[in-house]
Amino acid sequence: MRLRLATPGPTEVPQRLLLAGAREIVHHRSPQMEALFDRVNAGLPPLFGTEGPVYTVASSGTGVMEAAVANCFSPGDEVLVVSNGYFGERFRDIAAAYGLVPHVVESGWGTGADPKRVAAAHAAHPGVKGVLVVYSETSTGVLNDVAAIGDLFRGTDVVVVVDAISGLLVHPLEADAWGLDVVLAASHKGFMLPPGLAFVSVSDRAWWAVEKASGPSYYWSFDRLRRFHPLSSSSPAVSLVQALEESLAMLAEEGLPAFRERHAVLARAAGRALDALGFTPFVREPHRRSHVITSALAPEGIDTTRLLRVLSESYGVSMTGGQAHLKGRLIRVGHVGAVDILDLSAILTAVELSLADLGHRFTPGAGVGEAVRTYREAHS
Ligand SMILES: *Cc1c(COP(=O)(O)O)cnc(C)c1O
């Protein structure tokens, strides 16, 4: 059985990138590695909308979330955590683990964070040193308005840290123009690479905070990243950096506008397909829907834990459902990275077959048909 990933990270890795990561290993202090890092370091900042450097580390996404907290703040610092999902909660937990005092600005899972409430929380806690916010909240499929949130802190010393791990590339992000001080990303989402690399951009305002912060860090130290740049401070994930160079080439060939349009069409196609199969969109406001995944509540009588098991065991499709209270009720169809309409159609076919196996009644092809129609509409 062929295995297919319909998860929002890791994602399918194109053969071209797998092969790029299968080359000979070069030493991390060699001229070859320096040249490779120079090329990669030149390609990354425009994708973050920054003039500053973007550092590449061997890590999962969570590692750089932790690094941002460890470097920018000190124990006892108050921070705002804008949370409307699982990754927002992870930011809160990391902040608490480092002895910070997180004030959580919570909104319902599935709803976009309200910048007005963030402004009110800042007024209530004027001493906060930072704001931690997730751009594309992958646990629910919500896209938060980080441009508006960044705008609230212009002219202040508050450091705005954005988890753009799934949102970068898929949605526009302008770190400098939007006032986003630390922007985090990772290899296994839009970059179409295996997991293992994470990226972090650091603004001037963030560097002032880093210099004042007193918490310990060593492998994660931004200062060490800066000192060793353009090389890495210890052994880099050489194969992944080799593949990253190729990923940047693929992104440049497609162009970001086309890359984004492809994801927008896939999200629309998946949303309409699930509607046709009796699902209910989880994110009500269409303009707050992330194009990384499509999240939907299952029709009456369908337990998504069972649905996901059938998808995996009978059709080889890895898909995720809801976390915490959404377990059993939500499915999240991932379509980020190298996914095209043929891949999505295959995934939707597997969803239809699995629903039929579970006894759900619907017109066969109803979902796939909507996806095909949506694609045609976008390309005629
Ligand atoms: C994938 C993801 C992460 C990081 O997950 P890791 O498993 O640590 O790589 C963090 N935040 C968001 C929004 C994500 O989508």
CSV table of C-alpha atoms and ligand atoms in Angstrom, one decimal:
chain,number,residue,atom,x,y,z
A,1,MET,CA,0.0,0.0,0.0
A,2,ARG,CA,1.3,3.4,-0.9
A,3,LEU,CA,1.5,5.8,2.0
A,4,ARG,CA,0.3,9.3,1.6
A,5,LEU,CA,0.6,12.2,4.0
A,6,ALA,CA,-2.3,14.6,4.4
A,7,THR,CA,-0.9,16.1,7.5
A,8,PRO,CA,0.1,19.7,8.1
A,9,GLY,CA,3.7,18.6,8.8
A,10,PRO,CA,5.5,16.5,8.0
A,11,THR,CA,4.4,16.8,4.4
A,12,GLU,CA,5.2,14.9,1.2
A,13,VAL,CA,8.8,15.5,0.2
A,14,PRO,CA,9.2,15.8,-3.6
A,15,GLN,CA,11.8,13.3,-5.0
A,16,ARG,CA,13.9,16.2,-6.2
A,17,LEU,CA,14.4,17.3,-2.6
A,18,LEU,CA,15.0,13.8,-1.3
A,19,LEU,CA,17.7,13.3,-3.9
A,20,ALA,CA,19.2,16.7,-3.0
A,21,GLY,CA,19.5,15.5,0.6
A,22,ALA,CA,21.2,12.2,-0.5
A,23,ARG,CA,24.5,13.8,-1.6
A,24,GLU,CA,27.9,13.4,0.0
A,25,ILE,CA,28.2,15.0,3.4
A,26,VAL,CA,30.6,18.0,3.5
A,27,HIS,CA,32.3,19.1,6.7
A,28,HIS,CA,30.7,21.9,8.6
A,29,ARG,CA,33.8,24.1,8.6
A,30,SER,CA,34.7,23.5,4.9
A,31,PRO,CA,34.6,26.0,2.1
A,32,GLN,CA,31.9,23.9,0.5
A,33,MET,CA,29.6,24.3,3.6
A,34,GLU,CA,30.4,28.0,3.8
A,35,ALA,CA,29.4,28.4,0.1
A,36,LEU,CA,26.2,26.3,0.7
A,37,PHE,CA,25.3,28.3,3.8
A,38,ASP,CA,26.0,31.6,1.9
A,39,ARG,CA,23.5,30.6,-0.8
A,40,VAL,CA,20.9,29.4,1.7
A,41,ASN,CA,21.3,32.5,3.9
A,42,ALA,CA,20.8,34.8,0.9
A,43,GLY,CA,17.6,32.9,-0.1
A,44,LEU,CA,15.8,32.9,3.3
A,45,PRO,CA,15.4,36.5,4.4
A,46,PRO,CA,13.2,37.6,1.4
A,47,LEU,CA,10.8,34.8,2.3
A,48,PHE,CA,10.4,36.3,5.8
A,49,GLY,CA,10.2,39.9,4.5
A,50,THR,CA,13.3,40.9,6.4
A,51,GLU,CA,16.5,42.7,5.7
A,52,GLY,CA,18.1,41.0,8.6
A,53,PRO,CA,19.6,37.5,8.8
A,54,VAL,CA,17.6,34.3,9.2
A,55,TYR,CA,19.3,31.6,11.2
A,56,THR,CA,18.9,27.9,10.4
A,57,VAL,CA,19.2,25.4,13.3
A,58,ALA,CA,18.9,21.7,13.6
A,59,SER,CA,15.6,21.4,15.4
A,60,SER,CA,11.9,20.8,15.3
A,61,GLY,CA,9.6,23.8,15.3
A,62,THR,CA,9.1,23.6,19.0
A,63,GLY,CA,12.8,24.0,19.5
A,64,VAL,CA,12.8,27.5,18.1
A,65,MET,CA,9.6,28.4,20.0
A,66,GLU,CA,11.6,27.6,23.1
A,67,ALA,CA,14.7,29.4,21.8
A,68,ALA,CA,12.7,32.6,21.2
A,69,VAL,CA,11.4,32.5,24.8
A,70,ALA,CA,14.8,31.6,26.3
A,71,ASN,CA,16.6,34.4,24.5
A,72,CYS,CA,14.3,37.3,24.5
A,73,PHE,CA,13.0,37.2,28.1
A,74,SER,CA,14.1,36.7,31.7
A,75,PRO,CA,12.4,34.8,34.5
A,76,GLY,CA,9.7,37.0,36.1
A,77,ASP,CA,9.0,38.9,32.8
A,78,GLU,CA,5.4,39.3,32.0
A,79,VAL,CA,4.3,38.4,28.4
A,80,LEU,CA,1.0,38.2,26.6
A,81,VAL,CA,0.2,34.9,25.0
A,82,VAL,CA,-2.4,35.1,22.2
A,83,SER,CA,-3.9,31.7,22.2
A,84,ASN,CA,-6.7,30.1,20.3
A,85,GLY,CA,-5.4,26.6,19.9
A,86,TYR,CA,-2.9,23.9,20.8
A,87,PHE,CA,0.2,25.8,19.6
A,88,GLY,CA,-0.8,28.9,21.5
A,89,GLU,CA,-1.0,26.7,24.6
A,90,ARG,CA,2.4,25.4,23.8
A,91,PHE,CA,3.8,29.0,23.8
A,92,ARG,CA,2.1,29.5,27.2
A,93,ASP,CA,3.7,26.3,28.6
A,94,ILE,CA,7.1,27.2,27.3
A,95,ALA,CA,6.8,30.7,28.8
A,96,ALA,CA,5.8,29.1,32.1
A,97,ALA,CA,8.7,26.6,32.0
A,98,TYR,CA,11.1,29.5,31.7
A,99,GLY,CA,9.7,31.3,34.7
A,100,LEU,CA,7.9,34.0,32.8
A,101,VAL,CA,4.5,35.3,33.8
A,102,PRO,CA,2.2,34.6,30.8
A,103,HIS,CA,-1.1,36.6,30.5
A,104,VAL,CA,-3.2,34.5,28.1
A,105,VAL,CA,-5.4,36.4,25.7
A,106,GLU,CA,-7.7,33.5,24.8
A,107,SER,CA,-10.3,33.2,22.1
A,108,GLY,CA,-12.3,30.2,21.2
A,109,TRP,CA,-10.7,27.5,19.2
A,110,GLY,CA,-11.7,28.1,15.6
A,111,THR,CA,-12.0,31.9,16.0
A,112,GLY,CA,-9.4,34.5,15.0
A,113,ALA,CA,-7.6,36.4,17.8
A,114,ASP,CA,-9.1,39.8,18.2
A,115,PRO,CA,-6.4,42.5,18.0
A,116,LYS,CA,-8.6,44.9,20.1
A,117,ARG,CA,-8.5,42.3,23.0
A,118,VAL,CA,-4.8,42.1,22.6
A,119,ALA,CA,-4.6,45.9,22.9
A,120,ALA,CA,-6.9,45.8,26.0
A,121,ALA,CA,-4.6,43.1,27.6
A,122,HIS,CA,-1.6,45.4,26.9
A,123,ALA,CA,-3.4,48.3,28.6
A,124,ALA,CA,-4.2,46.0,31.6
A,125,HIS,CA,-0.6,44.7,31.7
A,126,PRO,CA,1.5,47.7,30.6
A,127,GLY,CA,4.7,46.0,31.9
A,128,VAL,CA,4.7,43.1,29.4
A,129,LYS,CA,8.0,42.5,27.7
A,130,GLY,CA,6.7,40.5,24.8
A,131,VAL,CA,3.8,39.0,22.9
A,132,LEU,CA,3.7,35.4,21.7
A,133,VAL,CA,1.3,34.7,18.9
A,134,VAL,CA,0.8,31.9,16.3
A,135,TYR,CA,0.1,32.9,12.7
A,136,SER,CA,-1.5,29.8,11.2
A,137,GLU,CA,-2.8,27.9,14.2
A,138,THR,CA,-2.4,24.4,12.8
A,139,SER,CA,-4.5,22.7,15.5
A,140,THR,CA,-7.7,24.4,14.3
A,141,GLY,CA,-6.9,26.0,10.9
A,142,VAL,CA,-7.2,29.6,12.0
A,143,LEU,CA,-5.1,32.3,10.5
A,144,ASN,CA,-4.4,35.0,13.1
A,145,ASP,CA,-4.0,38.7,12.0
A,146,VAL,CA,-0.4,39.1,13.0
A,147,ALA,CA,0.0,42.2,10.9
A,148,ALA,CA,-2.6,44.0,13.1
A,149,ILE,CA,-1.1,42.6,16.3
A,150,GLY,CA,2.4,43.7,15.3
A,151,ASP,CA,1.0,47.1,14.6
A,152,LEU,CA,-0.2,47.5,18.2
A,153,PHE,CA,3.4,47.4,19.5
A,154,ARG,CA,5.0,49.9,17.2
A,155,GLY,CA,7.1,52.4,19.1
A,156,THR,CA,7.2,50.2,22.2
A,157,ASP,CA,9.9,47.9,23.5
A,158,VAL,CA,7.5,44.9,23.4
A,159,VAL,CA,9.0,42.0,21.4
A,160,VAL,CA,6.6,40.4,19.1
A,161,VAL,CA,7.3,36.7,18.6
A,162,VAL,CA,5.4,34.9,15.8
A,163,ASP,CA,5.1,31.2,15.3
A,164,ALA,CA,4.8,31.2,11.5
A,165,ILE,CA,5.9,27.6,11.4
A,166,SER,CA,3.0,26.5,9.2
A,167,GLY,CA,1.9,29.9,7.9
A,168,LEU,CA,5.2,31.1,6.3
A,169,LEU,CA,5.3,30.9,2.5
A,170,VAL,CA,1.6,29.8,2.3
A,171,HIS,CA,0.4,33.2,3.5
A,172,PRO,CA,2.1,36.6,3.1
A,173,LEU,CA,4.3,37.6,6.0
A,174,GLU,CA,6.4,40.8,6.1
A,175,ALA,CA,8.5,40.6,9.3
A,176,ASP,CA,10.0,44.1,9.0
A,177,ALA,CA,7.0,45.9,7.7
A,178,TRP,CA,4.6,44.3,10.1
A,179,GLY,CA,6.8,44.8,13.2
A,180,LEU,CA,7.3,41.1,13.9
A,181,ASP,CA,10.6,40.8,15.8
A,182,VAL,CA,11.1,37.0,16.0
A,183,VAL,CA,9.6,34.9,13.2
A,184,LEU,CA,9.8,31.1,13.5
A,185,ALA,CA,9.5,28.6,10.7
A,186,ALA,CA,10.4,24.9,10.1
A,187,SER,CA,11.4,22.7,7.2
A,188,HIS,CA,8.6,20.2,7.2
A,189,LYS,CA,5.7,22.5,6.3
A,190,GLY,CA,5.8,24.9,3.3
A,191,PHE,CA,9.4,24.2,2.5
A,192,MET,CA,8.4,20.6,1.6
A,193,LEU,CA,11.4,19.1,3.4
A,194,PRO,CA,11.7,16.4,6.0
A,195,PRO,CA,11.5,17.5,9.6
A,196,GLY,CA,14.7,18.6,11.2
A,197,LEU,CA,15.5,22.2,10.4
A,198,ALA,CA,14.0,25.3,12.0
A,199,PHE,CA,14.5,29.0,11.0
A,200,VAL,CA,14.4,32.1,13.1
A,201,SER,CA,14.6,35.8,12.1
A,202,VAL,CA,15.6,38.3,14.8
A,203,SER,CA,14.9,42.1,14.5
A,204,ASP,CA,17.0,44.9,16.0
A,205,ARG,CA,14.3,45.4,18.7
A,206,ALA,CA,14.6,41.7,19.6
A,207,TRP,CA,18.4,42.0,19.8
A,208,TRP,CA,18.1,44.8,22.4
A,209,ALA,CA,15.9,42.4,24.4
A,210,VAL,CA,18.3,39.5,23.9
A,211,GLU,CA,21.2,41.7,25.3
A,212,LYS,CA,19.1,42.5,28.4
A,213,ALA,CA,17.7,39.0,29.0
A,214,SER,CA,19.4,37.0,31.8
A,215,GLY,CA,18.0,33.5,31.3
A,216,PRO,CA,20.5,30.7,30.4
A,217,SER,CA,20.9,29.2,27.0
A,218,TYR,CA,23.7,27.7,25.1
A,219,TYR,CA,22.8,25.5,22.0
A,220,TRP,CA,19.8,27.8,21.6
A,221,SER,CA,21.7,31.1,22.2
A,222,PHE,CA,20.8,33.7,19.6
A,223,ASP,CA,24.1,35.3,20.4
A,224,ARG,CA,26.0,32.1,19.4
A,225,LEU,CA,23.9,31.9,16.2
A,226,ARG,CA,24.9,35.5,15.4
A,227,ARG,CA,28.6,34.9,16.2
A,228,PHE,CA,28.9,31.8,14.1
A,229,HIS,CA,26.8,33.1,11.2
A,230,PRO,CA,27.0,32.3,8.2
A,231,LEU,CA,28.2,28.9,9.5
A,232,SER,CA,26.5,27.1,12.3
A,233,SER,CA,27.7,27.0,15.9
A,234,SER,CA,27.8,23.1,16.0
A,235,SER,CA,27.3,20.3,13.5
A,236,PRO,CA,24.5,21.3,11.2
A,237,ALA,CA,22.0,18.9,9.6
A,238,VAL,CA,24.1,18.9,6.5
A,239,SER,CA,21.8,16.8,4.3
A,240,LEU,CA,18.8,18.9,5.2
A,241,VAL,CA,20.7,22.1,4.4
A,242,GLN,CA,21.6,20.6,1.0
A,243,ALA,CA,18.0,19.8,0.4
A,244,LEU,CA,17.0,23.3,1.6
A,245,GLU,CA,19.0,24.9,-1.1
A,246,GLU,CA,17.0,22.8,-3.6
A,247,SER,CA,13.7,23.7,-1.8
A,248,LEU,CA,14.6,27.4,-2.2
A,249,ALA,CA,15.2,26.8,-5.9
A,250,MET,CA,11.8,25.1,-6.3
A,251,LEU,CA,10.1,28.0,-4.5
A,252,ALA,CA,11.8,30.5,-6.7
A,253,GLU,CA,10.8,28.6,-9.8
A,254,GLU,CA,7.1,28.5,-8.9
A,255,GLY,CA,7.2,32.0,-7.4
A,256,LEU,CA,5.5,32.8,-4.1
A,257,PRO,CA,2.4,34.3,-5.7
A,258,ALA,CA,1.7,31.1,-7.6
A,259,PHE,CA,2.6,29.0,-4.6
A,260,ARG,CA,0.1,30.9,-2.5
A,261,GLU,CA,-2.6,30.8,-5.2
A,262,ARG,CA,-2.1,27.0,-5.4
A,263,HIS,CA,-2.7,26.7,-1.7
A,264,ALA,CA,-5.7,29.0,-1.8
A,265,VAL,CA,-7.3,26.9,-4.5
A,266,LEU,CA,-6.6,23.6,-2.6
A,267,ALA,CA,-8.1,25.1,0.6
A,268,ARG,CA,-11.2,26.2,-1.3
A,269,ALA,CA,-11.5,22.8,-3.1
A,270,ALA,CA,-11.0,20.8,0.2
A,271,GLY,CA,-13.6,23.0,2.0
A,272,ARG,CA,-16.2,22.6,-0.6
A,273,ALA,CA,-15.6,18.9,-0.9
A,274,LEU,CA,-16.0,18.4,2.8
A,275,ASP,CA,-19.2,20.5,2.8
A,276,ALA,CA,-20.6,18.3,0.1
A,277,LEU,CA,-19.9,15.2,2.2
A,278,GLY,CA,-21.8,16.6,5.1
A,279,PHE,CA,-19.0,18.2,7.2
A,280,THR,CA,-19.3,21.6,8.7
A,281,PRO,CA,-16.4,24.1,8.3
A,282,PHE,CA,-14.7,24.6,11.7
A,283,VAL,CA,-13.5,28.1,11.0
A,284,ARG,CA,-16.6,30.2,10.4
A,285,GLU,CA,-15.0,33.4,9.1
A,286,PRO,CA,-13.7,32.5,5.6
A,287,HIS,CA,-10.9,35.2,5.7
A,288,ARG,CA,-9.6,33.6,8.9
A,289,ARG,CA,-9.1,30.2,7.3
A,290,SER,CA,-5.5,29.1,6.9
A,291,HIS,CA,-4.6,27.6,3.6
A,292,VAL,CA,-2.3,25.1,5.3
A,293,ILE,CA,-5.1,22.7,6.3
A,294,THR,CA,-8.9,22.5,6.0
A,295,SER,CA,-10.6,21.7,9.3
A,296,ALA,CA,-14.1,20.5,9.5
A,297,LEU,CA,-16.5,18.9,12.0
A,298,ALA,CA,-17.8,15.5,11.0
A,299,PRO,CA,-21.4,14.8,10.2
A,300,GLU,CA,-23.7,13.3,12.8
A,301,GLY,CA,-22.7,9.8,13.7
A,302,ILE,CA,-19.1,9.9,12.4
A,303,ASP,CA,-16.4,9.5,15.0
A,304,THR,CA,-13.3,11.0,13.4
A,305,THR,CA,-11.0,8.9,15.5
A,306,ARG,CA,-12.5,5.9,13.7
A,307,LEU,CA,-12.5,7.6,10.3
A,308,LEU,CA,-8.8,8.5,10.7
A,309,ARG,CA,-8.0,4.8,11.6
A,310,VAL,CA,-9.8,3.6,8.5
A,311,LEU,CA,-8.0,6.1,6.3
A,312,SER,CA,-4.7,4.9,7.6
A,313,GLU,CA,-5.2,1.2,7.9
A,314,SER,CA,-7.3,0.7,4.7
A,315,TYR,CA,-6.0,3.4,2.4
A,316,GLY,CA,-2.5,4.4,3.7
A,317,VAL,CA,-3.5,8.0,4.3
A,318,SER,CA,-2.1,9.8,7.4
A,319,MET,CA,-4.4,12.6,8.4
A,320,THR,CA,-4.9,14.3,11.8
A,321,GLY,CA,-8.0,15.1,13.8
A,322,GLY,CA,-8.8,17.4,16.6
A,323,GLN,CA,-6.7,17.8,19.7
A,324,ALA,CA,-8.0,18.0,23.3
A,325,HIS,CA,-11.9,18.6,23.3
A,326,LEU,CA,-12.1,18.3,19.5
A,327,LYS,CA,-10.8,14.7,19.5
A,328,GLY,CA,-13.3,12.5,17.7
A,329,ARG,CA,-15.2,15.4,16.1
A,330,LEU,CA,-12.7,17.2,13.8
A,331,ILE,CA,-10.7,16.3,10.8
A,332,ARG,CA,-7.8,18.3,9.5
A,333,VAL,CA,-7.0,17.8,5.8
A,334,GLY,CA,-3.4,18.9,5.4
A,335,HIS,CA,-2.5,20.3,2.0
A,336,VAL,CA,0.7,22.2,2.5
A,337,GLY,CA,3.9,22.1,0.4
A,338,ALA,CA,4.2,20.1,-2.8
A,339,VAL,CA,0.5,19.2,-2.9
A,340,ASP,CA,-1.4,19.5,-6.2
A,341,ILE,CA,-5.1,18.9,-7.2
A,342,LEU,CA,-4.3,15.3,-8.1
A,343,ASP,CA,-2.9,14.6,-4.6
A,344,LEU,CA,-5.9,16.3,-3.0
A,345,SER,CA,-8.3,14.3,-5.2
A,346,ALA,CA,-6.6,11.1,-4.1
A,347,ILE,CA,-6.9,12.1,-0.4
A,348,LEU,CA,-10.6,13.1,-0.9
A,349,THR,CA,-11.3,9.7,-2.6
A,350,ALA,CA,-9.8,8.0,0.4
A,351,VAL,CA,-12.1,10.1,2.7
A,352,GLU,CA,-15.1,9.1,0.6
A,353,LEU,CA,-14.1,5.4,0.7
A,354,SER,CA,-13.6,5.5,4.4
A,355,LEU,CA,-16.9,7.3,5.1
A,356,ALA,CA,-18.6,4.6,3.0
A,357,ASP,CA,-16.8,1.9,5.0
A,358,LEU,CA,-18.2,3.5,8.2
A,359,GLY,CA,-21.8,3.4,6.8
A,360,HIS,CA,-22.1,7.2,6.1
A,361,ARG,CA,-24.6,7.8,3.2
A,362,PHE,CA,-23.7,10.3,0.5
A,363,THR,CA,-23.5,10.4,-3.3
A,364,PRO,CA,-20.2,8.8,-4.3
A,365,GLY,CA,-17.9,11.4,-5.9
A,366,ALA,CA,-19.7,14.3,-4.4
A,367,GLY,CA,-16.6,15.6,-2.6
A,368,VAL,CA,-14.1,14.8,-5.3
A,369,GLY,CA,-16.5,16.4,-7.8
A,370,GLU,CA,-16.6,19.7,-5.9
A,371,ALA,CA,-12.8,19.7,-5.8
A,372,VAL,CA,-12.5,19.2,-9.5
A,373,ARG,CA,-15.1,21.9,-10.1
A,374,THR,CA,-13.3,24.3,-7.9
A,375,TYR,CA,-10.0,23.7,-9.6
A,376,ARG,CA,-11.6,24.1,-13.0
A,377,GLU,CA,-13.2,27.3,-11.9
A,378,ALA,CA,-9.8,28.7,-10.8
A,379,HIS,CA,-8.1,27.7,-14.0
A,380,SER,CA,-10.5,28.6,-16.7
B,1,LIG,C1,4.2,22.2,13.1
B,1,LIG,C2,4.0,23.3,14.0
B,1,LIG,C3,4.8,23.5,15.1
B,1,LIG,C4,6.0,22.7,15.5
B,1,LIG,O1,5.9,21.4,15.6
B,1,LIG,P1,7.2,20.5,15.7
B,1,LIG,O2,6.6,19.1,15.8
B,1,LIG,O3,7.9,20.9,17.0
B,1,LIG,O4,8.0,20.7,14.6
B,1,LIG,C5,4.6,24.7,15.9
B,1,LIG,N1,3.6,25.5,15.6
B,1,LIG,C6,2.8,25.3,14.5
B,1,LIG,C7,1.8,26.3,14.3
B,1,LIG,C8,3.0,24.2,13.7
B,1,LIG,O5,2.2,24.0,12.7
